[in-house]
Amino acid sequence: MMILELFWIFFKIGLFSFGGGYAMIPLIQNEIVSRGWLTAEGFANIVGIAEMTPGPIAINMATFVGYKTIGVFGSVGATLGVALPSILLILLVSKVFFTYQKHPLKKGLFYGMRPVIVGLILSAAYFIAETSLFIVKPGEWSGHYLANIDWVSVGIALLTVLGMRKLKLHPILLLGIGGAVRIGFKLLGL
Amino acid sequence: MKEKRILRTLFWTFFKIGGFTFGGGYAMIPLIEREVVDTHHWVSREEILDILAVAQSLPGAIAINSSTLIGYKMAGKTGALISTLGMILPSFLIILLIATVFSAFQENEWVRTAFVGIRAAVVGLIAIAGYNMFKAAVKDMIGVGILVATLILLFLLDVHPILLLIGGAGFGILLYSLFPEKRRGS
């Protein structure tokens, strides 16, 4: 029965995610991690891999999350679930979308919804930072939170932001650099 | 026969785009445009702009919306399904392969170490995505208000993200219905 649940969860995610793959991250986080089907760290790894492989990020994440929760059948269920709302909407009502593409109330809808999407993406960054920029998991901090910060990881995150904004480097290259820097530190014994 | 050939071409076109584009749906937009308009002359340049605009305003993955819309236009329901299958299949197979390999190596010390760094970089990438979206989406103080309200409801009151999306959309529609003069501003 878990496969039906997984299908239904990703169906909901496909139906309510606007603005591409990143906007899906908080929804998957909310549904899958909170059920305990994946750890926050495991999910953060999947986001990294989904970014580094070709294809739609949404499909990459759905296939991987499905595989991690119940194997190949999970992949099929999650991927079908996330794609089906799009297919059904287009087959049944795409004419409506073309007719109302320039309708003023559609503008109003996005005017109100897009700041919410920004908030959701920022919350995704926060949740992934919580498991990625600290030495131990959030619940296991000892002492002041500053003592638990992983400064190398914070450096990599800042480097990634600079690399994207200033040098316009490709995200895959930056993810690769992140991994390489970390391995470099380990080789140096730090 | 002709029908069959179109379906085959649709499938391989989207299979190629899905299998070789890194960076998700947004990165695919110029490729889809080139294949559909310049290579195959399926739709005009004007029409593709319309299609891609609708693809971005529908819920779900932009890549899936684009392939379904174009397939539907070219060859009806079968075309929509075949095109979308072409778009999904490379991702699905590549990820299954990686997932199997990754599961075998994820306990390896070096793989773990690399992923500590990759996760840190992911934080940076998502923060940038949030910032870019902020610049495009939040145009005035009302937008800032919606954003702040979203963060409060999400972090302090644990409201479900889907409810927040519906709430934001409803608020926007209400605002535009009550104050139609706002429409000119944006």
XYZ file of C-alpha atoms in Angstrom:
376
model
C 0.000 0.000 0.000
C 2.992 2.229 0.419
C 3.334 2.489 -3.358
C -0.188 3.971 -3.621
C 0.624 6.409 -0.841
C 3.851 7.381 -2.592
C 1.990 7.827 -5.892
C -0.632 9.995 -4.220
C 1.975 12.135 -2.428
C 3.835 12.836 -5.662
C 0.543 13.449 -7.478
C -0.223 16.171 -4.940
C 3.301 17.547 -5.314
C 2.954 17.609 -9.114
C -0.395 19.363 -8.831
C 0.758 22.092 -6.456
C 4.296 22.908 -7.487
C 4.641 26.043 -9.548
C 7.936 27.429 -10.782
C 9.963 24.313 -11.518
C 11.968 21.731 -9.591
C 13.268 23.949 -6.794
C 9.746 24.843 -5.756
C 9.142 21.117 -5.311
C 11.909 20.670 -2.734
C 9.968 22.009 0.282
C 6.905 19.960 -0.718
C 8.916 16.723 -0.903
C 10.670 17.666 2.317
C 7.337 18.232 4.005
C 5.768 14.956 2.814
C 8.635 12.470 2.716
C 11.139 13.568 5.356
C 8.440 14.314 7.930
C 7.076 10.766 7.444
C 10.530 9.438 8.271
C 10.870 7.755 4.864
C 14.144 9.585 4.269
C 16.544 11.454 6.516
C 17.079 15.144 5.860
C 20.671 14.309 4.937
C 19.609 11.555 2.524
C 17.180 13.937 0.857
C 19.854 16.650 0.558
C 22.086 14.103 -1.225
C 19.258 13.342 -3.654
C 18.796 17.040 -4.440
C 22.529 17.231 -5.228
C 22.402 14.193 -7.522
C 19.190 15.394 -9.232
C 21.027 18.627 -10.074
C 24.040 16.823 -11.490
C 22.169 14.424 -13.792
C 20.426 15.370 -17.060
C 16.655 15.711 -17.369
C 13.899 17.479 -15.436
C 14.933 17.936 -11.800
C 11.410 17.058 -10.662
C 11.557 13.671 -12.407
C 15.071 13.007 -11.138
C 14.014 13.691 -7.555
C 10.794 11.665 -7.823
C 12.571 8.638 -9.330
C 15.324 8.735 -6.711
C 13.061 9.329 -3.708
C 10.797 6.509 -4.932
C 13.760 4.155 -5.263
C 15.038 5.025 -1.786
C 11.652 4.441 -0.178
C 10.469 1.202 -1.865
C 12.823 0.355 -4.723
C 12.094 0.218 -8.455
C 8.304 0.110 -8.007
C 8.585 3.188 -5.836
C 10.412 4.928 -8.682
C 7.636 4.069 -11.091
C 4.916 5.192 -8.655
C 6.564 8.487 -7.717
C 7.507 9.389 -11.298
C 4.039 8.639 -12.673
C 2.528 10.536 -9.766
C 4.553 13.693 -10.331
C 3.978 13.711 -14.130
C 0.287 12.751 -14.206
C -1.277 16.061 -13.028
C 0.513 17.886 -15.869
C -0.636 15.355 -18.449
C -4.244 15.290 -17.224
C -4.513 19.074 -16.987
C -3.169 19.507 -20.493
C -5.285 16.777 -22.077
C -8.466 17.924 -20.381
C -8.269 21.687 -20.075
C -5.278 23.113 -21.978
C -7.624 25.186 -24.179
C -8.742 27.030 -21.064
C -5.137 27.881 -20.230
C -4.459 29.298 -23.681
C -7.675 31.340 -23.554
C -7.024 32.760 -20.103
C -3.243 33.113 -20.396
C -3.593 36.916 -20.392
C -6.611 37.162 -18.069
C -6.121 39.818 -15.344
C -7.141 37.438 -12.553
C -4.451 34.975 -13.654
C -2.008 37.819 -13.084
C -3.539 38.302 -9.651
C -3.170 34.603 -8.864
C 0.540 34.640 -9.635
C 0.998 38.024 -7.970
C -0.189 36.485 -4.713
C 1.361 33.056 -5.128
C 4.887 33.839 -6.291
C 6.027 35.451 -3.003
C 4.791 32.244 -1.298
C 6.995 30.219 -3.676
C 9.950 32.443 -2.704
C 9.224 31.694 0.945
C 9.037 27.955 0.249
C 12.348 27.956 -1.648
C 14.012 29.930 1.164
C 12.670 27.421 3.675
C 14.145 24.614 1.533
C 17.536 26.347 1.680
C 17.135 26.667 5.454
C 16.237 23.002 6.001
C 19.104 21.773 3.861
C 21.485 24.225 5.567
C 20.420 22.816 8.921
C 21.703 19.364 7.992
C 24.584 20.472 5.774
C 26.312 23.370 7.498
C 26.643 21.889 10.972
C 28.951 19.194 12.304
C 26.208 17.240 14.029
C 22.472 16.949 13.474
C 20.321 19.827 14.801
C 18.985 17.810 17.739
C 22.439 16.837 18.950
C 24.077 20.230 19.338
C 26.273 20.717 22.333
C 26.915 24.168 23.731
C 26.488 27.322 21.684
C 25.351 26.772 18.073
C 28.443 28.591 16.795
C 30.561 25.770 18.239
C 28.675 23.306 16.015
C 29.067 25.159 12.716
C 31.042 23.340 10.026
C 33.062 26.288 8.690
C 34.406 24.412 5.658
C 30.819 23.721 4.555
C 29.821 27.339 5.156
C 32.818 28.331 3.007
C 31.725 25.963 0.218
C 28.155 27.363 0.324
C 29.485 30.945 0.063
C 31.907 29.923 -2.703
C 28.975 28.425 -4.607
C 26.973 31.645 -4.292
C 29.963 33.704 -5.495
C 30.682 31.258 -8.320
C 27.099 31.513 -9.557
C 26.648 35.269 -9.146
C 30.060 36.652 -10.059
C 31.693 34.040 -12.277
C 28.490 32.592 -13.795
C 29.882 29.076 -13.352
C 27.685 26.087 -14.160
C 25.876 24.598 -11.137
C 27.248 21.104 -11.881
C 30.807 22.440 -11.836
C 30.104 24.157 -8.505
C 28.667 20.972 -6.975
C 31.784 19.146 -8.203
C 34.024 21.814 -6.688
C 32.131 21.491 -3.388
C 32.792 17.757 -3.277
C 36.439 18.175 -4.362
C 37.168 20.874 -1.748
C 35.817 18.600 0.966
C 37.946 15.667 -0.225
C 40.960 18.005 -0.422
C 40.485 18.972 3.240
C 40.241 15.314 4.188
C 43.430 14.459 2.286
C 45.195 17.261 4.136
C 43.989 15.689 7.352
C 41.859 18.651 8.390
C 2.274 5.627 -41.752
C 2.812 9.359 -41.571
C 1.212 9.379 -38.129
C 3.637 6.712 -36.963
C 6.614 8.650 -38.232
C 5.553 11.795 -36.395
C 5.144 9.836 -33.163
C 8.601 8.323 -33.555
C 10.153 11.724 -34.243
C 8.353 13.252 -31.248
C 9.577 10.485 -28.988
C 13.234 10.756 -30.044
C 13.258 14.546 -30.042
C 12.139 14.708 -26.417
C 14.245 11.702 -25.465
C 17.299 13.582 -26.734
C 16.360 16.799 -24.912
C 15.603 14.921 -21.689
C 18.750 12.833 -21.882
C 21.264 15.532 -22.655
C 20.138 18.726 -20.903
C 21.594 19.456 -17.504
C 19.970 21.961 -15.182
C 16.289 21.034 -15.400
C 13.300 22.506 -17.238
C 14.453 26.111 -17.496
C 17.695 25.014 -19.174
C 15.636 23.036 -21.707
C 13.599 25.991 -22.963
C 16.105 27.183 -25.608
C 16.692 23.581 -26.750
C 12.986 22.882 -27.085
C 12.623 26.092 -29.068
C 15.423 25.126 -31.444
C 14.237 21.563 -32.028
C 10.556 22.360 -32.377
C 10.828 25.580 -34.411
C 14.113 25.436 -36.350
C 14.734 21.723 -36.835
C 11.241 20.291 -37.274
C 9.123 23.381 -38.098
C 6.308 21.995 -35.976
C 5.142 25.376 -34.717
C 6.013 29.000 -35.430
C 8.287 31.016 -33.175
C 5.338 33.045 -31.937
C 3.377 29.941 -31.105
C 6.216 28.351 -29.160
C 6.451 31.441 -26.943
C 2.762 31.010 -26.112
C 3.211 27.299 -25.451
C 6.235 27.833 -23.218
C 4.441 30.591 -21.302
C 1.533 28.235 -20.604
C 4.008 25.452 -19.698
C 5.524 27.721 -17.066
C 2.230 28.783 -15.560
C 0.788 25.275 -15.278
C 1.641 23.327 -12.133
C 4.256 20.578 -12.365
C 7.609 20.213 -14.089
C 8.136 22.721 -16.887
C 9.835 20.046 -19.017
C 6.827 17.728 -18.724
C 4.350 20.520 -19.422
C 6.259 21.570 -22.562
C 6.609 18.066 -23.992
C 2.961 17.209 -23.267
C 1.673 20.465 -24.808
C 3.775 20.110 -27.969
C 3.015 16.403 -28.352
C -0.705 17.092 -27.899
C -0.654 19.797 -30.521
C 1.219 17.628 -33.019
C -0.525 14.280 -32.617
C -3.334 14.490 -30.077
C -3.494 12.424 -26.909
C -1.138 9.731 -28.212
C 1.357 12.414 -29.203
C 1.170 13.954 -25.728
C 1.816 10.618 -24.012
C 4.622 9.570 -26.390
C 6.424 12.925 -26.093
C 6.196 12.928 -22.314
C 7.401 9.349 -22.148
C 10.396 10.394 -24.266
C 11.109 13.250 -21.868
C 10.813 11.120 -18.710
C 12.545 7.928 -19.803
C 16.215 9.080 -19.885
C 15.929 10.639 -16.401
C 14.183 7.588 -15.062
C 16.797 5.139 -16.390
C 19.832 7.250 -15.492
C 18.565 7.867 -11.950
C 17.722 4.182 -11.413
C 21.272 3.304 -12.460
C 22.805 5.983 -10.233
C 20.528 5.082 -7.318
C 21.636 1.459 -7.497
C 25.325 2.376 -7.705
C 25.004 5.108 -5.072
C 23.292 2.783 -2.628
C 26.256 0.416 -2.928
C 28.861 3.140 -2.369
C 27.150 5.616 -0.046
C 28.822 4.174 3.037
C 32.246 4.555 1.445
C 34.232 7.146 3.367
C 35.309 9.133 0.300
C 31.827 9.181 -1.212
C 30.452 10.397 2.118
C 33.102 13.095 2.303
C 32.376 14.288 -1.242
C 28.677 14.477 -0.417
C 29.303 16.617 2.659
C 30.769 19.149 0.214
C 28.058 18.635 -2.418
C 25.311 19.221 0.171
C 26.979 22.469 1.220
C 27.048 23.589 -2.431
C 23.353 22.642 -2.770
C 22.556 25.137 0.012
C 24.247 27.846 -2.063
C 22.401 26.861 -5.245
C 18.983 26.879 -3.592
C 19.711 30.203 -1.887
C 20.529 31.687 -5.311
C 17.346 30.203 -6.795
C 15.388 31.803 -3.942
C 17.112 35.154 -4.491
C 16.473 35.119 -8.266
C 12.844 34.216 -7.686
C 12.600 36.986 -5.074
C 13.817 39.572 -7.580
C 11.321 38.371 -10.196
C 8.341 37.792 -7.905
C 8.333 40.368 -5.130
C 7.581 43.704 -6.733
C 6.215 45.825 -3.865
C 5.504 45.958 -0.136
C 2.454 43.706 -0.492
C 4.757 41.059 -1.967
C 7.159 41.484 0.951
C 4.184 41.146 3.304
C 3.091 37.883 1.666
C 6.654 36.558 1.882
C 7.006 37.446 5.575
C 3.571 35.969 6.334
C 4.578 32.781 4.476
C 7.774 32.403 6.515
C 5.944 33.008 9.811
C 3.139 30.551 9.010
C 5.643 27.979 7.768
C 8.196 28.135 10.569
C 6.164 29.125 13.618
C 2.766 27.621 12.912
C 3.787 24.667 10.728
C 1.116 25.380 8.109
C 1.186 23.003 5.133
C 2.966 24.481 2.062
C 0.043 23.586 -0.232
C -2.358 25.611 1.961
C 0.060 28.541 1.771
C 0.174 28.341 -2.049
C -3.630 28.263 -2.245
C -3.849 31.105 0.279
C -1.390 33.273 -1.677
C -3.184 32.612 -4.958
C -6.571 33.367 -3.390
C -5.272 36.567 -1.832
C -3.852 37.709 -5.182
C -7.107 37.010 -7.018
C -9.105 38.796 -4.311
C -6.797 41.801 -4.456
C -7.032 42.047 -8.240
C -10.823 41.705 -8.175
C -11.284 44.359 -5.475
C -8.752 46.810 -6.888
C -8.783 46.399 -10.662
C -6.632 49.536 -11.039
C -3.692 47.516 -9.691
C -3.692 45.557 -12.933
C -2.242 48.473 -14.819
C 0.630 48.728 -12.422
C 2.092 45.307 -13.104
